[in-house]
Coordinates of C-alpha atoms and ligand atoms in Angstrom, one line a residue:
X1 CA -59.5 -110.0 36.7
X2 CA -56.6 -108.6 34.2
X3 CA -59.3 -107.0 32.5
X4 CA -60.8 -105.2 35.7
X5 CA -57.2 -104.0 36.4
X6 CA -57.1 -102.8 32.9
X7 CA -60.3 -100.9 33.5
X8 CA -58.9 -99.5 36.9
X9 CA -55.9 -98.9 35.2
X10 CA -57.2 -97.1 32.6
X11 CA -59.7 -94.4 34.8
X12 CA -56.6 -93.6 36.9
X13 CA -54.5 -92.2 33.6
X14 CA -57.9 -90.9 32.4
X15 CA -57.9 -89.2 36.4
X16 CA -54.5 -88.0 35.9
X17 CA -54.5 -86.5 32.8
X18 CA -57.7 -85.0 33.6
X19 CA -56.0 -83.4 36.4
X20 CA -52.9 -82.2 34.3
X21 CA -55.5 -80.7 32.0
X22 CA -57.1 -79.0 34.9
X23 CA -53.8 -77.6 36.3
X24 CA -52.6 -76.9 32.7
X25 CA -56.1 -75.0 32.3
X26 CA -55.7 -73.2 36.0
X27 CA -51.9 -72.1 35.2
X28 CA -53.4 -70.8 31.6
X29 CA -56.0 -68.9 33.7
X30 CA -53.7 -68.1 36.7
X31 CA -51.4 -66.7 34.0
X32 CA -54.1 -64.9 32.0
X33 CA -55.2 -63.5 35.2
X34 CA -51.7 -62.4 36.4
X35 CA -50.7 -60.6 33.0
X36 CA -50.7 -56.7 33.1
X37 CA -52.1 -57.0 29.9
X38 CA -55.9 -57.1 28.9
X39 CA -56.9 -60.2 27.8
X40 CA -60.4 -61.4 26.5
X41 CA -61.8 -64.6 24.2
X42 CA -64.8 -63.7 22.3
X43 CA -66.3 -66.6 20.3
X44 CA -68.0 -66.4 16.9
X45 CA -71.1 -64.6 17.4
X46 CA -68.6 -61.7 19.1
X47 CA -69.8 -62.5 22.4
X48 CA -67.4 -62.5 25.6
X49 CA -66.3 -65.5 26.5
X50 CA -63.5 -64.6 29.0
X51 CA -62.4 -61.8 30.4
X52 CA -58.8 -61.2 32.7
X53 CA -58.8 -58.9 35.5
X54 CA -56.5 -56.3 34.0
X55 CA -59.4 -56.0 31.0
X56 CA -62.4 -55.4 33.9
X57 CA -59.8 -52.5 35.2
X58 CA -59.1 -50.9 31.9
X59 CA -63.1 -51.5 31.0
X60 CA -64.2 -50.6 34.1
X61 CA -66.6 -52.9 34.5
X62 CA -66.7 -56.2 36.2
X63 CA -66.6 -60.0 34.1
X64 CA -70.2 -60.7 35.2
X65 CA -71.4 -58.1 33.6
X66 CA -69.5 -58.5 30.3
X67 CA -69.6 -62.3 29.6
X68 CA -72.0 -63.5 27.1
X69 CA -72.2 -59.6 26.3
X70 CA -71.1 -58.7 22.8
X71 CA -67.9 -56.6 21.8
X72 CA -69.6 -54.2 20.6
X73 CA -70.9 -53.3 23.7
X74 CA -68.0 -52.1 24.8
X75 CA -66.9 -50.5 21.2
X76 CA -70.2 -49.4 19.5
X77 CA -69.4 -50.1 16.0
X78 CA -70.3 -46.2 14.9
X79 CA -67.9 -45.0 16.8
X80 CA -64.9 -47.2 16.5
X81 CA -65.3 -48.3 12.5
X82 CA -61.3 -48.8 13.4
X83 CA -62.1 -51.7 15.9
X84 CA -64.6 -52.9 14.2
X85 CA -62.4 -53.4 10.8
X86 CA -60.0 -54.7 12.6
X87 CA -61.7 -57.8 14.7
X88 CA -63.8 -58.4 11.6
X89 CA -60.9 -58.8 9.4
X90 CA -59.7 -60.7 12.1
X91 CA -62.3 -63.0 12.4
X92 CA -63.1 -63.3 8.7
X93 CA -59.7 -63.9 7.2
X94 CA -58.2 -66.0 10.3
X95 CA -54.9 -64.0 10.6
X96 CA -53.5 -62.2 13.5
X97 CA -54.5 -58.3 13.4
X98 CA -52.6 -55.9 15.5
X99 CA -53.8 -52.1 15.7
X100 CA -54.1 -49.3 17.9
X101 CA -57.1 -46.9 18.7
X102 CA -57.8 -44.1 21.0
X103 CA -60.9 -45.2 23.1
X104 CA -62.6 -42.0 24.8
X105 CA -64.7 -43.5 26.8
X106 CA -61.7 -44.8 28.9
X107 CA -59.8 -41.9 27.9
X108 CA -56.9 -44.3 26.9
X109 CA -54.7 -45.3 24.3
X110 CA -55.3 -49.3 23.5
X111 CA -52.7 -51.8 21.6
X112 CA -54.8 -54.8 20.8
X113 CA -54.1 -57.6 19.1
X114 CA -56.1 -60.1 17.8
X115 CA -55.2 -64.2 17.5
X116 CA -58.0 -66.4 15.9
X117 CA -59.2 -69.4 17.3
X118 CA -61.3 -71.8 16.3
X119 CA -64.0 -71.1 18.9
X120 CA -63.3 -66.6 17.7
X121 CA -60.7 -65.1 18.7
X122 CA -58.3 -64.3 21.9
X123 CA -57.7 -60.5 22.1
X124 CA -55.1 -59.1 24.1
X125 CA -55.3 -54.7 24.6
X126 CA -52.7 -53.0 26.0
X127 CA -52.8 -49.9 27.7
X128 CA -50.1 -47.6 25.9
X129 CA -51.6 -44.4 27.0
X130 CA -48.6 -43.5 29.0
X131 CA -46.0 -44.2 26.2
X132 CA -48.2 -42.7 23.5
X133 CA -48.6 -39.6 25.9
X134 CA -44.8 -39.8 26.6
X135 CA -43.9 -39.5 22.7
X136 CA -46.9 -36.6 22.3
X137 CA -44.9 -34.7 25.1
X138 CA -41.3 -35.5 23.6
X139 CA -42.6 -34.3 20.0
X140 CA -44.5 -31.2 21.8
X141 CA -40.7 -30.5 23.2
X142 CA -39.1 -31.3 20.2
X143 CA -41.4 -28.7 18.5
X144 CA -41.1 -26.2 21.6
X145 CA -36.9 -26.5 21.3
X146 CA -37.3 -25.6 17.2
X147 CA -39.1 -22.8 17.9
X148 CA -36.9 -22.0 20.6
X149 CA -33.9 -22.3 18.3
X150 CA -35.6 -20.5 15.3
X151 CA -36.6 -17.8 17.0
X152 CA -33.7 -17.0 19.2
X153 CA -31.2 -14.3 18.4
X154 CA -28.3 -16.2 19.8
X155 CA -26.7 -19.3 18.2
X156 CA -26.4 -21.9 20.9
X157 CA -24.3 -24.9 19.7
X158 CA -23.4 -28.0 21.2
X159 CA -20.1 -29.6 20.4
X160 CA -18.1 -32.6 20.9
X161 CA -15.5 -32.6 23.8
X162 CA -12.7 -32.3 21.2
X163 CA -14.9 -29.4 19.6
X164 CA -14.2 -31.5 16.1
X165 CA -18.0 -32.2 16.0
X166 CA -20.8 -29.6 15.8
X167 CA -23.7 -31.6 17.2
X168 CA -26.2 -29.0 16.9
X169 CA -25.9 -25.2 15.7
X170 CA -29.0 -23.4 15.7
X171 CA -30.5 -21.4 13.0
X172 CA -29.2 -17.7 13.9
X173 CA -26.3 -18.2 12.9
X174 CA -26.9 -17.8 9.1
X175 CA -27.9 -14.0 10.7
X176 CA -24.8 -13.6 12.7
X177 CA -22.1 -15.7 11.3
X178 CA -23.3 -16.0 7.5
X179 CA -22.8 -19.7 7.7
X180 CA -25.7 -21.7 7.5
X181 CA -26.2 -24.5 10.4
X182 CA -26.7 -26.8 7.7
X183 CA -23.0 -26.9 6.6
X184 CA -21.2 -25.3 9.9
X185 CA -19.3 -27.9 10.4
X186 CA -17.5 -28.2 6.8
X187 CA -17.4 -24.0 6.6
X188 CA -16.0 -24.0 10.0
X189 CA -12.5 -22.9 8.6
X190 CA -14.3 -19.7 7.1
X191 CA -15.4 -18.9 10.4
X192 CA -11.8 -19.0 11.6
X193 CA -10.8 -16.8 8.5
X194 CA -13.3 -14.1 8.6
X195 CA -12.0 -13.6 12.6
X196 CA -10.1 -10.4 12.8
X197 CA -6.8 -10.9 12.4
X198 CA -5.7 -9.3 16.0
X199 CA -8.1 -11.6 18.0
X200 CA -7.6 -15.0 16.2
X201 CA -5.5 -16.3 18.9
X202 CA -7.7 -14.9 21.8
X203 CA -10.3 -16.6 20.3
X204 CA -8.7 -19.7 19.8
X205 CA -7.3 -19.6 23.3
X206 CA -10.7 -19.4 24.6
X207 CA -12.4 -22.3 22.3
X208 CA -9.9 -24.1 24.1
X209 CA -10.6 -22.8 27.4
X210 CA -14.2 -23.9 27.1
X211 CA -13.5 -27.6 27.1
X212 CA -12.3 -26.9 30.9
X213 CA -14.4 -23.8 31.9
X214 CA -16.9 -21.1 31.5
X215 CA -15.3 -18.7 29.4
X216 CA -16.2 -15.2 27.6
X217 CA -14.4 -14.0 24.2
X218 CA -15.0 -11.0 22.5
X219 CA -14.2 -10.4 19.3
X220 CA -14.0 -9.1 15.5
X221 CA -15.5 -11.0 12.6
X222 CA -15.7 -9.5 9.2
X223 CA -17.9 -10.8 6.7
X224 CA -17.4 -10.3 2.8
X225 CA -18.8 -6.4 1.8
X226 CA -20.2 -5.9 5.4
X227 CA -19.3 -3.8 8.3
X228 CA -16.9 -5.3 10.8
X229 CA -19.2 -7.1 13.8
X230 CA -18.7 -7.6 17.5
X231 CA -19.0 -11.4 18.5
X232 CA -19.3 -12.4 21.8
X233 CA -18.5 -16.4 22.2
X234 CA -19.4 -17.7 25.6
X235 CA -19.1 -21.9 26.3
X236 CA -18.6 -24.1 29.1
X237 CA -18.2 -28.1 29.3
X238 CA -20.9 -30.6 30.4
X239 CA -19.5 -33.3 31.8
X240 CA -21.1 -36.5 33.0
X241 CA -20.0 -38.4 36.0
X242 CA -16.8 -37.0 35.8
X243 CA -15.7 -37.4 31.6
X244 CA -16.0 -34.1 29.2
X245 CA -19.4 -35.1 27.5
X246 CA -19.8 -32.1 25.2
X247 CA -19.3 -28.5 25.2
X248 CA -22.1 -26.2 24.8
X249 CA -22.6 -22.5 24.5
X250 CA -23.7 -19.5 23.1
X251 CA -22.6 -16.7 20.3
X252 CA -24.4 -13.5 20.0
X253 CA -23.5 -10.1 17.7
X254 CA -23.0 -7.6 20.5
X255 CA -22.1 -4.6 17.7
X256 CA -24.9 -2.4 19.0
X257 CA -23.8 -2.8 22.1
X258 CA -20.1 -2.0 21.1
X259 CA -21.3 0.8 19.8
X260 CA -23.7 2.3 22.4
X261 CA -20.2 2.0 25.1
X262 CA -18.0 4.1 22.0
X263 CA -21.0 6.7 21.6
X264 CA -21.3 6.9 25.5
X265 CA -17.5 7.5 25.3
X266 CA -17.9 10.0 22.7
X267 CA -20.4 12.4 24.2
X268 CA -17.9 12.3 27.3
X269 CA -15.0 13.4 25.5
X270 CA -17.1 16.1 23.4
X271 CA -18.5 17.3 27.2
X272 CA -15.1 17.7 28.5
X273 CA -14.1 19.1 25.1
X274 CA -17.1 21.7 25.6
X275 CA -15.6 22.3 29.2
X276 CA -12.5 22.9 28.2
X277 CA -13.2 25.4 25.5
X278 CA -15.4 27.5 27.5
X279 CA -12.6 28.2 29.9
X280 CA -10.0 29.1 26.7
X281 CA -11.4 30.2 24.0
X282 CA -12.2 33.5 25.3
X283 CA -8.7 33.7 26.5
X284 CA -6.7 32.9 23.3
X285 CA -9.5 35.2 21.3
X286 CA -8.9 38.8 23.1
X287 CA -4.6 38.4 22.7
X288 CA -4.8 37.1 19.4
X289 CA -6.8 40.2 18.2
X290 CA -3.9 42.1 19.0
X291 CA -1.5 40.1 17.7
X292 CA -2.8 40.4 14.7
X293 CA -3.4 43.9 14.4
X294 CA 0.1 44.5 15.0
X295 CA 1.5 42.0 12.7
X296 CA -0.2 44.0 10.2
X297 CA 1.5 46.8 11.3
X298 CA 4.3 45.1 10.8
X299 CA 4.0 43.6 7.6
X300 CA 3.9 47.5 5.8
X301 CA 7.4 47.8 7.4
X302 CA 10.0 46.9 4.6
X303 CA 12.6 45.6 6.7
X304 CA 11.0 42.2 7.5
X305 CA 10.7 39.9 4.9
X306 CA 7.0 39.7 3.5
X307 CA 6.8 35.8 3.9
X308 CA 7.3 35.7 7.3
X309 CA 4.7 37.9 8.1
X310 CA 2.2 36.0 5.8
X311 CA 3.6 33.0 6.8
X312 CA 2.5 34.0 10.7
X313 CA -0.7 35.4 9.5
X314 CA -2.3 32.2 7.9
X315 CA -0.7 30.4 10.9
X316 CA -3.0 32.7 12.5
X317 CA -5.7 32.9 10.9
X318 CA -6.1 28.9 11.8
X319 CA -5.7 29.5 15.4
X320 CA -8.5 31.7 14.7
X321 CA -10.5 29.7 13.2
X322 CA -9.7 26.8 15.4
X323 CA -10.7 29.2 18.9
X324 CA -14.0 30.5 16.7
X325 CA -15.1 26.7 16.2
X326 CA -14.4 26.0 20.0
X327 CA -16.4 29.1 20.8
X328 CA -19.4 27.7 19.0
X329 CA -19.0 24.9 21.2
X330 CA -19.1 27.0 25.0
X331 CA -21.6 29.6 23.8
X332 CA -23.7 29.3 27.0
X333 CA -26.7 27.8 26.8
X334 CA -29.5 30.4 27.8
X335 CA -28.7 32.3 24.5
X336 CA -29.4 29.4 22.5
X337 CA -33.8 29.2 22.3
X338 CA -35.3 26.3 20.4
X339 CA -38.1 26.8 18.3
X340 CA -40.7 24.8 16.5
X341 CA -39.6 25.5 12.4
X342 CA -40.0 23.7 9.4
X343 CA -36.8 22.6 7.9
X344 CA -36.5 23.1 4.5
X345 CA -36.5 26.8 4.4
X346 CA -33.3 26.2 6.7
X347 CA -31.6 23.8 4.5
X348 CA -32.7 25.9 1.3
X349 CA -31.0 29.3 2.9
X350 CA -27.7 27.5 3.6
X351 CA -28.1 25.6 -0.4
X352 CA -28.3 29.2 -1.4
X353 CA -25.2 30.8 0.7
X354 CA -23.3 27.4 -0.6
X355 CA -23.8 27.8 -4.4
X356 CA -21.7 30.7 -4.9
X357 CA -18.7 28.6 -4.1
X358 CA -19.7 25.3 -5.6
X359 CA -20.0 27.4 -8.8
X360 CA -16.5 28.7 -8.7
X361 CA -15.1 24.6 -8.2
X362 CA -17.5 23.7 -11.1
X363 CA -19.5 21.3 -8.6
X364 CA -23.7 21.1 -9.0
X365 CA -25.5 20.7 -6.2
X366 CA -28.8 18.6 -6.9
X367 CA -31.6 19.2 -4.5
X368 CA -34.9 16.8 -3.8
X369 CA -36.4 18.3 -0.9
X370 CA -40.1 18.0 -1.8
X371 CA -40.8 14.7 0.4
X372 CA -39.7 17.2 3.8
X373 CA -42.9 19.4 2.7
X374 CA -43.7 21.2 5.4
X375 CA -42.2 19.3 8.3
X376 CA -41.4 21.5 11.4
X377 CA -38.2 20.7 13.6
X378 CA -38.1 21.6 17.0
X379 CA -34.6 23.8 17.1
X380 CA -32.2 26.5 16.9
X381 CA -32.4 28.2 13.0
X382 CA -28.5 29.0 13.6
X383 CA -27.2 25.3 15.0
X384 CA -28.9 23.7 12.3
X385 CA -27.7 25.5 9.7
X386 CA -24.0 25.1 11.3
X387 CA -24.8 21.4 11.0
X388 CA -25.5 21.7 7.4
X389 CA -22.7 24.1 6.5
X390 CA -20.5 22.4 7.9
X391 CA -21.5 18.5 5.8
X392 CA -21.9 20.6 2.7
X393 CA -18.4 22.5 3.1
X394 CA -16.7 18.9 4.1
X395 CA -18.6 17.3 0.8
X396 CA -17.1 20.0 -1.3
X397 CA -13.9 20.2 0.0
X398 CA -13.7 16.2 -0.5
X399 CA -14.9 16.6 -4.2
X400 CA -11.7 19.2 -5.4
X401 CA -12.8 19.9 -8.6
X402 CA -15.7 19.1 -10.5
X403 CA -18.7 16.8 -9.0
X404 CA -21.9 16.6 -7.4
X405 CA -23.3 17.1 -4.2
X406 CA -26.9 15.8 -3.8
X407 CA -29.4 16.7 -1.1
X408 CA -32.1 14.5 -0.6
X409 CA -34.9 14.9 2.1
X410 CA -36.5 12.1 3.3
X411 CA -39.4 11.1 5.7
X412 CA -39.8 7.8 8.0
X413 CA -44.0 8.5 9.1
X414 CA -43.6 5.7 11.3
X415 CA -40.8 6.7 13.5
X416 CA -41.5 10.4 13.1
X417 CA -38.1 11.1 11.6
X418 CA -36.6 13.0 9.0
X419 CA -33.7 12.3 6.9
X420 CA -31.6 14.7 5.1
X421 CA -29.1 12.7 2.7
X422 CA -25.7 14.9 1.6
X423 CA -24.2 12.7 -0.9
X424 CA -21.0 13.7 -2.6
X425 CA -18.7 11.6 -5.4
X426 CA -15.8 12.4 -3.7
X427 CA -12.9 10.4 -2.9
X428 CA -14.8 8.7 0.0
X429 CA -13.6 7.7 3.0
X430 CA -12.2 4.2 4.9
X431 CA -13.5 1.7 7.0
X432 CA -10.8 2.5 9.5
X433 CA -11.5 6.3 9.3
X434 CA -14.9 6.2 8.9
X435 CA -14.7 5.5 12.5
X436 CA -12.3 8.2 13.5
X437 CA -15.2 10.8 12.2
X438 CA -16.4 13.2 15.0
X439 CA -13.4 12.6 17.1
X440 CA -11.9 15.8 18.0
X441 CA -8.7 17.1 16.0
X442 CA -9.2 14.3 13.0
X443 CA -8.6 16.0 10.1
X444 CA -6.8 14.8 6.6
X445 CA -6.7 18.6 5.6
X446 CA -3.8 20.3 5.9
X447 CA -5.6 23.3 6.8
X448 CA -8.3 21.4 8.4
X449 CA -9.1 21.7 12.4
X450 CA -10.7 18.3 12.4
X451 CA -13.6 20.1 14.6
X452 CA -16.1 20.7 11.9
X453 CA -18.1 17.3 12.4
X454 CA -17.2 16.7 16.2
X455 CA -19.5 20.2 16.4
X456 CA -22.4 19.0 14.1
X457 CA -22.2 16.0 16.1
X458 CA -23.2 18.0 19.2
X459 CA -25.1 19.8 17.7
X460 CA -27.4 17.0 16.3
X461 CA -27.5 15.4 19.6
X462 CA -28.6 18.5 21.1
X463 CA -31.5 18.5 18.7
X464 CA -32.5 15.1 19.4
X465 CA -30.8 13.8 16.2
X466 CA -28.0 11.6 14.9
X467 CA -24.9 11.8 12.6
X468 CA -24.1 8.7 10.8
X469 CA -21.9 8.5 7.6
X470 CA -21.4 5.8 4.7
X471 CA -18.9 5.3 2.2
X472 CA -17.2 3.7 -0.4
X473 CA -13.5 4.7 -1.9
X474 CA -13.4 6.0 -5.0
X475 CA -17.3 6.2 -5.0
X476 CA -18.4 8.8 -2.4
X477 CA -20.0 9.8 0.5
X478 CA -23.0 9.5 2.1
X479 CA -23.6 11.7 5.2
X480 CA -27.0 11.0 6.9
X481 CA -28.6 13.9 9.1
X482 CA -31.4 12.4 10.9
X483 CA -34.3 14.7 12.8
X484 CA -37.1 13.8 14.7
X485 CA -39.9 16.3 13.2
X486 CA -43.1 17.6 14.9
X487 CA -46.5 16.2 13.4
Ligands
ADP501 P1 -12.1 19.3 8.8 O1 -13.1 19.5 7.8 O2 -11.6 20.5 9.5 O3 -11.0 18.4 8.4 P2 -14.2 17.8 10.0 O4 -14.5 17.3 11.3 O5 -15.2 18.6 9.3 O6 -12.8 18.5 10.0 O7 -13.9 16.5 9.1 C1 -13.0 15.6 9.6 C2 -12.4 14.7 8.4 O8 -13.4 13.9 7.9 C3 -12.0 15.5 7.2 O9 -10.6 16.0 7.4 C4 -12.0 14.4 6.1 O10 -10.9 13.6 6.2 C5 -13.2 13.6 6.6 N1 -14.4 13.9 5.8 C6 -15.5 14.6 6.2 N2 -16.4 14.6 5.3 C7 -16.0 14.0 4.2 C8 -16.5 13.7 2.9 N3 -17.7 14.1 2.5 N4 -15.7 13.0 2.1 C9 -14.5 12.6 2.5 N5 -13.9 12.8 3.7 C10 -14.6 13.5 4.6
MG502 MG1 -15.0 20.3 8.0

């Protein structure tokens, strides 16, 4: 009887843990099934043995058609050697293997690892597509920004909200600034130095601006043994949910465009100029004639003093001058014809009419005009040689005594313009005045009427062409005549 109970006893635990095994075995499978993951078991001949549902979706097949169907099935061996590698090393040295492949025929990216058994193995596969693609797409913009940022004119920066931090400077500012991006943040007091000294505090105003709005600043910067640039600094704050996360902006060289506005003013001022002296010259010219004559009368008289009357001579002869030059200017326009020429002829006649009087101050004139050839000008014989005149007479008259004026022609094919190159070892001229040059009435002659290169200035314009000077103190001048010339 005990033992019968015994017996009894013993089925019913052998019941019951038969049925925790089952349930243990169901939740295993019910949490196998319910996993996002894939899962399979394949035992030793590589043969399915279990599949999940998330594995039929990624495989695109259903169980029934997999189970007791080999691996490499699924993953032909030719065409994943990676998989195949993998699984075997798996298999072979009994250690977990974790890898991930790129499997075209599902068109997705696949994390699988692989846990031996001792029936094979149990492989999980996850689909990483989207992560994988997610990182592709954040390198791809990564890359696209760098480009951006290389290729870009501007600086853009972003800074911390305290703009003690320079989280990113891009590359153009090695062009603009001279400070490489590299070590802006440690060379950020050379910045603040090279600033003109006028607009430091603008500028520094505005930086400080920034951190509370948009805000514009225009400004000087003057880089060792270059010409003085036109910055324009533009920044704004980013804030998020309501605290200053960084400032950001932009810094671009607007000297060109500086420069465009003071030409634009220029040829304004030399139009009104032009205005003006049509209605005067003529006027001053006729009574001054006169004048003159008489005061040459009245110089053979004895009874005035002969330095007065020389005195008001010279003083007149510069009014003369001065109402000659302006008369150049208003000569109306239908007597002026432009014709198709070559140059060097033109340049050559003037050399000539030039030589006597660079002989007398003991200055040589060098000439290289072979590279001009043959090129033809479309222009006036009589402006252009003004033009030139009046360089050469201004090179002289810099030099004193004793130098060398050089002439140099030369041709740009590709832009279809000429250069002629008046280079002098005079005195030179400065930065500050180097600017002043054109403008009306500047002159650092004493009998100078400060019109001669406001006139070839015109002039040039007229003829399509440009005026543009370089120089250095104590070393000379360059003066650059630039043409366009007629193939
Ligand atoms: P002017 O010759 O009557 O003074 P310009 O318009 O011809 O008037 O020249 C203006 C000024 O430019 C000159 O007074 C001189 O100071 C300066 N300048 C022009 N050319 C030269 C040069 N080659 N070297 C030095 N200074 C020059
Ligand atoms: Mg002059």
């Amino acid at each position: 009887m005990k033992q019968t109970e015994n017996f009894s006893d013993l089925q019913r635990q052998l019941e019951t843990m038969n049925e925790v095994l089952r349930t243990s075995n169901k939740r295993h499978y019910e949490l196998l099934e319910s996993i996002s993951d894939g899962f399979c078991a394949i035992n030793r001949e590589w043969c399915f043995t279990f599949i999940n549902n998330s594995l039929e979706n990624i495989f695109k097949k259903q169980r029934q058609e997999l189970l007791g169907e080999s691996l490499w099935s699924v993953f032909p061996i030719d065409s994943h050697p990676g998989i195949y590698n993998s699984i075997l090393q798996a298999m072979k040295e009994l250690k977990v293997v974790r890898f991930q492949e790129y499997t075209p025929e599902f068109n997705k990216y696949l994390q699988f690892s692989a846990y031996p058994s001792k029936d094979g193995l149990s492989i999980f596969a996850q689909d990483v597509t989207e992560q994988v693609r997610m990182i592709e797409a954040l390198i791809e913009s990564e890359e696209r920004f760098h480009m951006l940022a290389n290729n870009i004119c501007e600086i853009f920066w972003i800074a911390s909200p305290d703009m003690g931090e320079w989280y990113y400077v891009s590359p153009a500012t090695k062009h603009i600034l001279g400070l490489l991006s590299e070590e802006f943040e440690e060379k950020f007091p050379e910045f603040w130095q090279r600033i003109y000294p006028d607009d430091l505090q603008k500028v520094k105003d505005a930086y400080e601006q920034m951190k509370e709005r948009e805000t514009i600043v225009e400004f000087r910067y003057q880089q060792p043994n270059q010409p003085m640039q036109w910055i324009r600094g533009k920044g704004q704050p980013v804030f998020k949910e309501g605290t200053l996360e960084v400032v950001v902006g932009i810094t671009e060289d607007i000297s060109k465009i500086i420069e465009r506005e003071e030409l634009l003013s220029r040829s304004e001022k030399l139009s009104t100029v032009g205005q003006l002296a049509a209605g005067i010259a003529h006027e001053i010219r006729n009574p001054l004639t006169s004048i003159k004559g008489f005061l040459q009368i009245i110089q053979a008289d004895r009874s005035v003093p002969p330095t007065y009357t020389s005195i008001m001579l010279d003083e007149l002869d510069r009014i003369e001058s001065i109402v000659n030059e302006f008369l150049f200017l208003a000569k109306p326009q239908q007597e002026i014809t432009f014709e198709v020429q070559p140059l060097r002829p033109i340049l050559e006649q003037v050399i000539g009419l030039m030589q006597g009087e660079a002989n007398l101050k003991g200055i040589e004139i060098i000439v290289e005009l072979t590279d001009l050839a043959l090129l033809k000008v479309r222009g006036n014989a009589n402006h252009l040689k003004q033009v030139f005149v009046n360089i050469i007479k201004n090179a002289m008259e810099a030099i004193q005594a004793k130098g060398k004026i050089k002439i140099v022609g030369q041709v740009n094919k590709e832009k279809s313009i000429l250069t002629v190159l008046i280079m002098d070892d005079g005195p030179g001229i400065t930065q500050e005045r180097l600017k002043k040059l054109g403008e009306p009435f500047y002159s650092t002659k004493e009998k100078g009427t400060g019109l001669g290169l406001m006139i070839t200035r015109k002039l040039l314009e007229d003829h399509g062409g440009e005026l543009l000077f370089d120089s250095e103190i104590g070393k000379g001048t360059v003066v650059y005549v630039k043409l366009p010339f007629i193939e």
